[in-house]
PDB file of C-alpha atoms in Angstrom:
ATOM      1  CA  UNK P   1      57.574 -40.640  -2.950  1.00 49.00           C
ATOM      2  CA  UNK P   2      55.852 -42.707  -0.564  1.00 55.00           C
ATOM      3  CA  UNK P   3      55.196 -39.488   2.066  1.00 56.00           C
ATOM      4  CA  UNK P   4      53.178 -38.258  -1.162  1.00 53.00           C
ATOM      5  CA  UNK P   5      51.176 -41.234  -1.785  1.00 58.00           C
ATOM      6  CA  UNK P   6      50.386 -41.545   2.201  1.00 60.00           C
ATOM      7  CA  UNK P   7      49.957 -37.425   1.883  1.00 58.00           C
ATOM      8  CA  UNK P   8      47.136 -38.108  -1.157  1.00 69.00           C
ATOM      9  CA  UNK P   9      45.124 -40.622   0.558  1.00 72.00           C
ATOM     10  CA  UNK P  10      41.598 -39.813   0.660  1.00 80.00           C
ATOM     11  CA  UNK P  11      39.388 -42.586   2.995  1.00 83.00           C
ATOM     12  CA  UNK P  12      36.287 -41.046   1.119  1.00 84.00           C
ATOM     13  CA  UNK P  13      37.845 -41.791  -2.761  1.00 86.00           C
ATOM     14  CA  UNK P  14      38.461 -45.536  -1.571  1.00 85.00           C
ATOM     15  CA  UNK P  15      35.751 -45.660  -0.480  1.00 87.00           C
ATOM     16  CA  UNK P  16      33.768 -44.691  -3.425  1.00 88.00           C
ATOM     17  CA  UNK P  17      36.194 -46.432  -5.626  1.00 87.00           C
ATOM     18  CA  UNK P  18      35.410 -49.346  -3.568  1.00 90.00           C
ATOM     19  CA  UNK P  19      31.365 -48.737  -4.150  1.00 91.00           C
ATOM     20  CA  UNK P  20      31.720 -48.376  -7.618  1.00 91.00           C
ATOM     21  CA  UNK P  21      33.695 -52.108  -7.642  1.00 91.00           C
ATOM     22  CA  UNK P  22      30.678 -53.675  -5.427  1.00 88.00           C
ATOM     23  CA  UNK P  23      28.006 -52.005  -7.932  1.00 90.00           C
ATOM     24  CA  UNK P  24      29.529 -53.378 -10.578  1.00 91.00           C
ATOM     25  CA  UNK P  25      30.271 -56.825  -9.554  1.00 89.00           C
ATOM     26  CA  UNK P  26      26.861 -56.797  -8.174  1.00 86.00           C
ATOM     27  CA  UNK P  27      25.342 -55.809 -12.150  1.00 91.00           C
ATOM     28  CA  UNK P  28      27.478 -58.936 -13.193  1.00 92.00           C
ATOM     29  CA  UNK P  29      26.005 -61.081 -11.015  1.00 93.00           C
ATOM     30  CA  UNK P  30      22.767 -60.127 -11.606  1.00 93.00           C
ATOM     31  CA  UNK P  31      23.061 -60.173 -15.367  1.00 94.00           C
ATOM     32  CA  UNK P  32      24.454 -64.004 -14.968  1.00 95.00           C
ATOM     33  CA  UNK P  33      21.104 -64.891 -12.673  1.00 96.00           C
ATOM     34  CA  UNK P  34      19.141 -63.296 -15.589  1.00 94.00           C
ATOM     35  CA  UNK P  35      20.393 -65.374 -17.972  1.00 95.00           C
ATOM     36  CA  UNK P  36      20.825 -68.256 -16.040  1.00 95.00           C
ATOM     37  CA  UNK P  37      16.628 -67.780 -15.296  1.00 93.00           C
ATOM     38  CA  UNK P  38      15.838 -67.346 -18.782  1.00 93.00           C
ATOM     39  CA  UNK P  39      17.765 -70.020 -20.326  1.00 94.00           C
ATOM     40  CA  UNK P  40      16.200 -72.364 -18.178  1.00 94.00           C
ATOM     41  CA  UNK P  41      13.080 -71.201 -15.824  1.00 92.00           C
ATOM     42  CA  UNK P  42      12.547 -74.577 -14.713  1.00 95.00           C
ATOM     43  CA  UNK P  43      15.452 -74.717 -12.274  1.00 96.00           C
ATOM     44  CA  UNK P  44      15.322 -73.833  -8.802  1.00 96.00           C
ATOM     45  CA  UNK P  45      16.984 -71.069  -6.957  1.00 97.00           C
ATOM     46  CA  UNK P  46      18.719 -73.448  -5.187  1.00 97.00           C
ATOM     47  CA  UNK P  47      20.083 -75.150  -8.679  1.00 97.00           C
ATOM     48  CA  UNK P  48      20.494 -71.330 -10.012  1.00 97.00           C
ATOM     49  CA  UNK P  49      22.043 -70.438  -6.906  1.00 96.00           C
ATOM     50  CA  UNK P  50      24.715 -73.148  -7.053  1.00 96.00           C
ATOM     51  CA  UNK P  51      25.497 -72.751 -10.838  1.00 94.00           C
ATOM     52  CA  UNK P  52      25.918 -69.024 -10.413  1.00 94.00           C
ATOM     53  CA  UNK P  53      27.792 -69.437  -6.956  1.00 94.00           C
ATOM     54  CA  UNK P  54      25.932 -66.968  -4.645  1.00 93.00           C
ATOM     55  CA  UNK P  55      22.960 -67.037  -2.295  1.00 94.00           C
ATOM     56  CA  UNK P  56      19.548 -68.091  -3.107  1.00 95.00           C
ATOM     57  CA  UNK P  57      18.427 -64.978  -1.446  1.00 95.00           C
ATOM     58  CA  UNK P  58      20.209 -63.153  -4.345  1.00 94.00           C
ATOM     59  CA  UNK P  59      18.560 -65.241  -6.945  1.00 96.00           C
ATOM     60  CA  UNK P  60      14.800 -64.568  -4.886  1.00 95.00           C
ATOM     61  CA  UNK P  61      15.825 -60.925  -5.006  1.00 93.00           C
ATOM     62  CA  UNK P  62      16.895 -60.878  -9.149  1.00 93.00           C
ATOM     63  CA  UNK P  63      13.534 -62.599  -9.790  1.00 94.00           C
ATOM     64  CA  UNK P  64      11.581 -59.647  -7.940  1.00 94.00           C
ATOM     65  CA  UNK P  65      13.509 -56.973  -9.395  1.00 90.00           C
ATOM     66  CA  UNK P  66      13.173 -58.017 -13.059  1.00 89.00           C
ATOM     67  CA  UNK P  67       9.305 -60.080 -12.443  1.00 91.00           C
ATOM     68  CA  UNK P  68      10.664 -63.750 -12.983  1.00 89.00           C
TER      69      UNK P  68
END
């Protein structure tokens, strides 16, 4: 059983699988900066930043992609 797993291992599907998990967690992040921006637009990216628990850079780049 474990010859066929080993066997079935494809470096490109985990890799895509892996993508698809980084997109995604990368949409949810986004979506909480979003909201985070638009429930209060007075904060800073810093504050943002800290609440959400990534990068400022991240929150700078949210702002440009959606115009906030």
């Amino acid at each position: 059983m474990e010859n066929m797993l080993i066997a079935e291992y494809s470096y490109e599907e985990d890799m895509q699988v892996k993508q698809e998990e980084a997109m995604q967690q990368g949409m949810i992040l986004s979506g909480e900066i979003f909201r985070k921006v638009k429930e209060n637009p007075k904060l800073s990216n810093r504050q943002i930043s800290e609440e959400v628990g990534c990068s400022e850079s991240a929150v700078r780049n949210v702002k440009k992609i959606f115009c906030i």
